[in-house]
XYZ file of C-alpha atoms in Angstrom:
339
model
C 7.562 7.310 -43.417
C 9.376 5.210 -45.959
C 12.493 5.462 -43.877
C 10.857 3.775 -40.968
C 9.123 1.448 -43.305
C 12.554 0.602 -44.520
C 13.339 -0.032 -40.914
C 11.421 -3.237 -40.745
C 12.562 -6.457 -42.272
C 11.162 -9.739 -43.255
C 9.197 -11.262 -46.045
C 7.187 -9.111 -48.386
C 5.212 -9.325 -51.678
C 6.346 -7.833 -54.933
C 9.316 -9.391 -53.615
C 7.690 -12.045 -51.669
C 10.369 -13.597 -49.592
C 9.719 -17.083 -48.508
C 11.918 -19.359 -46.549
C 11.389 -22.937 -47.526
C 10.934 -25.226 -44.552
C 13.313 -28.007 -45.624
C 16.009 -25.565 -46.686
C 15.678 -23.685 -43.425
C 16.133 -26.835 -41.412
C 19.216 -27.582 -43.465
C 20.737 -24.130 -43.149
C 19.895 -23.034 -39.618
C 20.501 -24.535 -36.213
C 17.568 -26.432 -34.781
C 14.146 -27.244 -36.135
C 13.570 -24.066 -38.127
C 11.138 -23.124 -40.821
C 11.805 -20.847 -43.752
C 10.236 -17.491 -44.493
C 8.603 -15.957 -47.530
C 8.762 -12.240 -48.238
C 6.468 -10.375 -50.554
C 7.379 -6.825 -51.449
C 8.991 -4.509 -53.907
C 12.580 -3.746 -54.874
C 13.332 -0.121 -55.528
C 16.322 2.086 -56.033
C 16.855 4.765 -53.391
C 18.325 8.079 -54.567
C 19.681 9.537 -51.339
C 20.266 13.295 -51.111
C 22.203 14.305 -47.970
C 21.161 17.800 -46.742
C 21.607 19.808 -43.563
C 17.829 20.294 -43.326
C 14.645 20.018 -45.423
C 14.105 23.069 -47.655
C 11.239 25.424 -46.828
C 8.487 26.043 -49.443
C 10.004 28.091 -52.292
C 13.566 27.571 -50.994
C 16.423 25.941 -52.927
C 19.165 24.105 -51.017
C 22.317 22.365 -52.230
C 22.687 18.679 -51.351
C 26.058 17.416 -50.125
C 26.078 14.754 -52.868
C 23.898 11.909 -54.118
C 24.029 8.201 -53.327
C 22.285 5.464 -55.307
C 21.316 2.640 -52.938
C 19.163 -0.480 -53.432
C 16.097 -0.626 -51.159
C 12.322 -0.960 -51.031
C 10.506 -2.296 -47.966
C 9.880 -5.746 -49.368
C 13.402 -6.083 -50.689
C 14.883 -4.763 -47.436
C 12.943 -7.323 -45.446
C 13.992 -10.181 -47.708
C 17.638 -9.052 -47.674
C 17.491 -8.589 -43.899
C 16.211 -12.123 -43.276
C 18.586 -13.663 -45.822
C 21.665 -11.864 -44.430
C 20.838 -13.304 -41.011
C 21.342 -16.727 -42.605
C 17.665 -17.622 -42.971
C 16.570 -19.171 -46.310
C 14.358 -16.495 -47.862
C 12.393 -16.413 -51.103
C 11.507 -13.068 -52.576
C 8.299 -12.733 -54.605
C 7.982 -9.478 -56.472
C 8.244 -7.447 -59.658
C 11.135 -5.544 -61.166
C 11.364 -3.195 -64.173
C 13.423 -3.348 -67.356
C 15.412 -0.147 -66.742
C 19.108 0.200 -65.912
C 18.332 0.051 -62.187
C 16.862 -3.456 -62.409
C 20.230 -5.248 -62.682
C 21.585 -3.392 -59.634
C 18.503 -4.313 -57.591
C 18.660 -7.958 -58.650
C 22.398 -8.202 -57.889
C 21.940 -6.618 -54.436
C 19.233 -9.108 -53.461
C 21.330 -12.023 -54.707
C 24.355 -10.755 -52.786
C 22.277 -10.685 -49.581
C 21.343 -14.320 -50.212
C 17.663 -13.970 -51.174
C 16.288 -16.525 -53.656
C 14.835 -14.776 -56.716
C 13.144 -17.399 -58.880
C 9.795 -15.663 -58.221
C 11.009 -12.158 -59.119
C 9.054 -11.204 -62.265
C 10.240 -8.693 -64.876
C 7.659 -6.174 -66.162
C 8.227 -3.505 -68.857
C 9.006 0.001 -67.593
C 10.896 1.555 -64.671
C 11.708 -0.236 -61.432
C 10.411 1.250 -58.198
C 12.354 4.344 -57.103
C 12.494 6.379 -53.881
C 13.956 9.850 -53.443
C 15.215 10.131 -49.864
C 16.063 13.501 -48.329
C 18.504 12.601 -45.558
C 19.136 15.291 -42.946
C 22.411 15.558 -41.064
C 20.710 14.410 -37.820
C 19.855 11.055 -39.485
C 16.138 11.822 -40.007
C 14.722 11.375 -43.497
C 11.760 12.266 -45.749
C 10.836 10.065 -48.725
C 9.013 10.340 -52.073
C 8.145 7.050 -53.840
C 7.750 6.281 -57.562
C 5.853 2.965 -57.797
C 7.083 1.767 -61.210
C 7.055 -2.041 -61.510
C 5.714 -2.318 -57.964
C 2.409 -0.772 -59.035
C 2.195 -2.481 -62.443
C -0.399 -5.192 -63.001
C 0.337 -8.039 -60.644
C 0.216 -11.730 -61.337
C 1.233 -14.471 -58.897
C 2.483 -17.610 -60.622
C 1.353 -21.041 -59.421
C 4.930 -21.673 -58.277
C 4.888 -18.478 -56.183
C 1.554 -19.458 -54.631
C 2.995 -22.857 -53.729
C 6.039 -21.139 -52.176
C 3.724 -19.066 -49.963
C 1.778 -22.134 -48.852
C 4.879 -24.039 -47.706
C 6.757 -21.134 -46.080
C 7.499 -20.981 -42.364
C 6.179 -17.403 -42.400
C 5.154 -14.741 -44.898
C 6.221 -11.126 -44.521
C 4.157 -8.371 -46.155
C 4.265 -4.563 -46.312
C 2.201 -1.825 -47.972
C 4.295 -0.735 -50.958
C 2.521 -3.082 -53.361
C -1.154 -3.105 -54.410
C -3.502 -4.059 -51.571
C -5.230 -6.771 -53.616
C -1.877 -8.607 -53.870
C -1.437 -8.509 -50.100
C -4.996 -9.804 -49.667
C -4.385 -12.704 -52.065
C -1.085 -13.661 -50.421
C -2.436 -13.309 -46.860
C -5.428 -15.525 -47.643
C -3.211 -18.146 -49.293
C -0.924 -18.199 -46.272
C -3.729 -18.371 -43.719
C -5.407 -21.226 -45.597
C -2.118 -23.158 -45.308
C -1.675 -22.234 -41.601
C 1.380 -20.114 -42.460
C 1.879 -17.136 -40.067
C 1.537 -13.718 -41.750
C 3.625 -10.774 -40.503
C 2.932 -7.317 -41.917
C 5.030 -4.200 -41.632
C 2.575 -1.304 -41.758
C 4.945 0.948 -43.721
C 4.142 2.066 -47.250
C 0.686 3.095 -48.374
C -1.379 5.209 -45.984
C -5.027 4.699 -45.111
C -6.967 1.931 -43.347
C -6.106 -1.724 -43.890
C -8.660 -3.938 -45.600
C -10.538 -6.094 -43.028
C -9.705 -9.140 -45.185
C -5.999 -8.581 -44.432
C -6.527 -7.799 -40.743
C -8.289 -11.131 -40.265
C -5.243 -12.993 -41.665
C -2.478 -11.247 -39.697
C -0.502 -13.113 -37.050
C 1.363 -9.868 -36.372
C 1.086 -6.256 -37.521
C 4.073 -3.979 -36.923
C 3.527 -0.212 -37.253
C 5.589 2.678 -35.934
C 3.822 5.382 -33.861
C 2.892 7.456 -36.930
C 1.502 4.464 -38.811
C -0.392 3.329 -35.697
C -1.998 6.779 -35.450
C -3.033 6.694 -39.116
C -4.411 3.159 -38.911
C -6.570 3.850 -35.861
C -7.145 7.659 -35.858
C -6.146 7.493 -32.175
C -3.442 9.585 -30.462
C -0.041 7.883 -30.002
C 1.839 10.514 -27.983
C 2.621 8.335 -24.944
C 2.846 4.657 -24.027
C -0.688 4.481 -22.608
C -2.151 5.903 -25.826
C 0.031 3.626 -27.959
C -1.181 0.555 -26.065
C -4.835 1.657 -26.406
C -4.429 2.162 -30.174
C -2.712 -1.229 -30.547
C -5.555 -2.879 -28.596
C -7.962 -1.331 -31.085
C -6.116 -3.089 -33.923
C -6.454 -6.367 -32.032
C -10.181 -5.664 -31.758
C -10.232 -5.411 -35.561
C -8.899 -8.968 -35.921
C -5.099 -8.737 -35.672
C -3.614 -11.392 -33.387
C -0.518 -9.528 -32.110
C 0.788 -5.970 -32.541
C 4.462 -4.945 -32.400
C 4.857 -1.162 -32.264
C 8.274 0.155 -33.268
C 9.253 3.168 -31.168
C 12.613 4.018 -32.770
C 15.169 5.059 -30.163
C 12.625 4.191 -27.430
C 12.563 0.512 -28.397
C 9.303 -1.342 -28.991
C 6.010 -2.365 -27.386
C 4.642 -5.842 -28.070
C 1.033 -6.851 -27.438
C 0.954 -10.664 -27.707
C -2.789 -11.248 -27.768
C -6.084 -9.989 -26.429
C -5.979 -9.671 -22.667
C -2.279 -10.573 -22.390
C 0.140 -8.163 -20.724
C 2.281 -6.074 -23.105
C 6.044 -6.605 -23.314
C 8.230 -3.487 -23.343
C 11.607 -3.761 -25.061
C 14.182 -1.011 -24.642
C 16.305 -0.178 -27.674
C 19.954 -1.180 -27.772
C 21.446 2.271 -28.127
C 23.370 3.026 -31.284
C 26.669 4.839 -30.733
C 25.884 7.173 -33.641
C 22.762 7.276 -35.774
C 23.931 7.630 -39.369
C 20.817 6.698 -41.381
C 17.476 5.304 -40.159
C 16.415 4.152 -43.650
C 15.604 0.434 -43.587
C 15.828 0.140 -39.802
C 12.148 -0.727 -39.385
C 12.355 -3.334 -42.141
C 15.471 -4.744 -40.524
C 13.772 -4.945 -37.119
C 10.695 -6.751 -38.455
C 12.762 -9.212 -40.490
C 15.054 -10.004 -37.574
C 12.101 -10.508 -35.223
C 10.472 -12.915 -37.679
C 13.677 -14.900 -38.157
C 14.146 -15.155 -34.379
C 10.585 -16.443 -33.848
C 10.960 -18.954 -36.703
C 14.131 -20.227 -35.030
C 12.300 -20.893 -31.785
C 13.332 -17.917 -29.629
C 10.815 -16.731 -27.040
C 9.270 -13.283 -27.510
C 11.660 -11.381 -25.220
C 14.750 -12.954 -26.810
C 13.347 -12.302 -30.288
C 12.713 -8.627 -29.451
C 16.263 -8.295 -28.115
C 17.629 -9.947 -31.267
C 15.593 -7.567 -33.452
C 16.681 -4.577 -31.376
C 20.340 -5.511 -31.892
C 19.806 -5.841 -35.652
C 18.051 -2.453 -35.809
C 20.789 -0.793 -33.752
C 23.467 -1.973 -36.190
C 21.328 -0.951 -39.181
C 20.975 2.732 -38.159
C 24.759 3.060 -37.779
C 25.293 2.246 -41.468
C 24.399 4.118 -44.651
C 21.685 2.963 -47.037
C 18.785 0.545 -46.706
C 19.685 -2.892 -48.078
C 23.468 -2.471 -47.634
C 22.987 -1.651 -43.929
C 21.382 -4.995 -43.050
C 23.530 -6.855 -40.499
C 24.855 -10.406 -40.686
C 24.208 -13.059 -38.029
C 27.767 -12.576 -36.743
C 27.191 -8.797 -36.382
C 24.055 -9.340 -34.290
C 25.616 -12.072 -32.137
C 28.616 -9.852 -31.380
C 26.426 -6.922 -30.308
C 24.213 -9.143 -28.134
C 27.302 -10.602 -26.441
C 28.655 -7.104 -25.788
C 25.283 -5.917 -24.417
C 24.872 -8.651 -21.782
């Protein structure tokens, strides 16, 4: 669902976040490259309820929160808050929500020179948040589904990024264009599978360095069962057979399963347990973004998965999507306490 989609973070189109290589080397320790995120910004209207209403039933919410989010924006904010230079390529509306979305991305540190304004509403999500932390989401596309146009400057940003992060809340043809641009420039392409349902275009699959679904998304992408680890691995292998280089399956409280490449042994990462799960919205986006940042900074796969797990654990203990993204200091502190 959108909540888990929100759980992953990195670079996405409609806000395409890119981290410029020279800037990244200036801002981060070591020989790092920047990242580019393409995705969409949207406003989340969060309705806290004890449970989801039954058909024909009316329930009172315990209030209403207005929180900036959107998978692409979450990923860009997640990478930027970890201190990684991140450019966001995307579209935003001309409604009252647009200024809040723009300010939230800027506050996280994302660079917005490629964020284009289009007439009409910004993307909006209505999130029904149950008291156990689970959520159900309804999306209004708005500017994210308006006619898309990548500027020459945005295309250049993609071509010089250290990595490009995509998700499925923007039109598929935009993802195809961005993925092909990145691959032609030898820029790694990471895709969070959250957002639109249905099969992925083979043109995108052939460009992906990494695809990161949760169990539900993996099931929908492959039409294979994903009830246990053996089935999950078999379904992920099927994606690799379709052209994807590596698959990172997010398993929520059960951690993650990473398949590095065809024939290579999977890597199982246990979750860093959260003391109390407050809100899972954005946790998947956060995880994906943190993993990408860690890889760009030269961590090995196991260390990167642990880093991403720590970021995701902090994220679910905070309310909202974009506001719940952790800082580098937050993640370092949790990792130190977990050793």
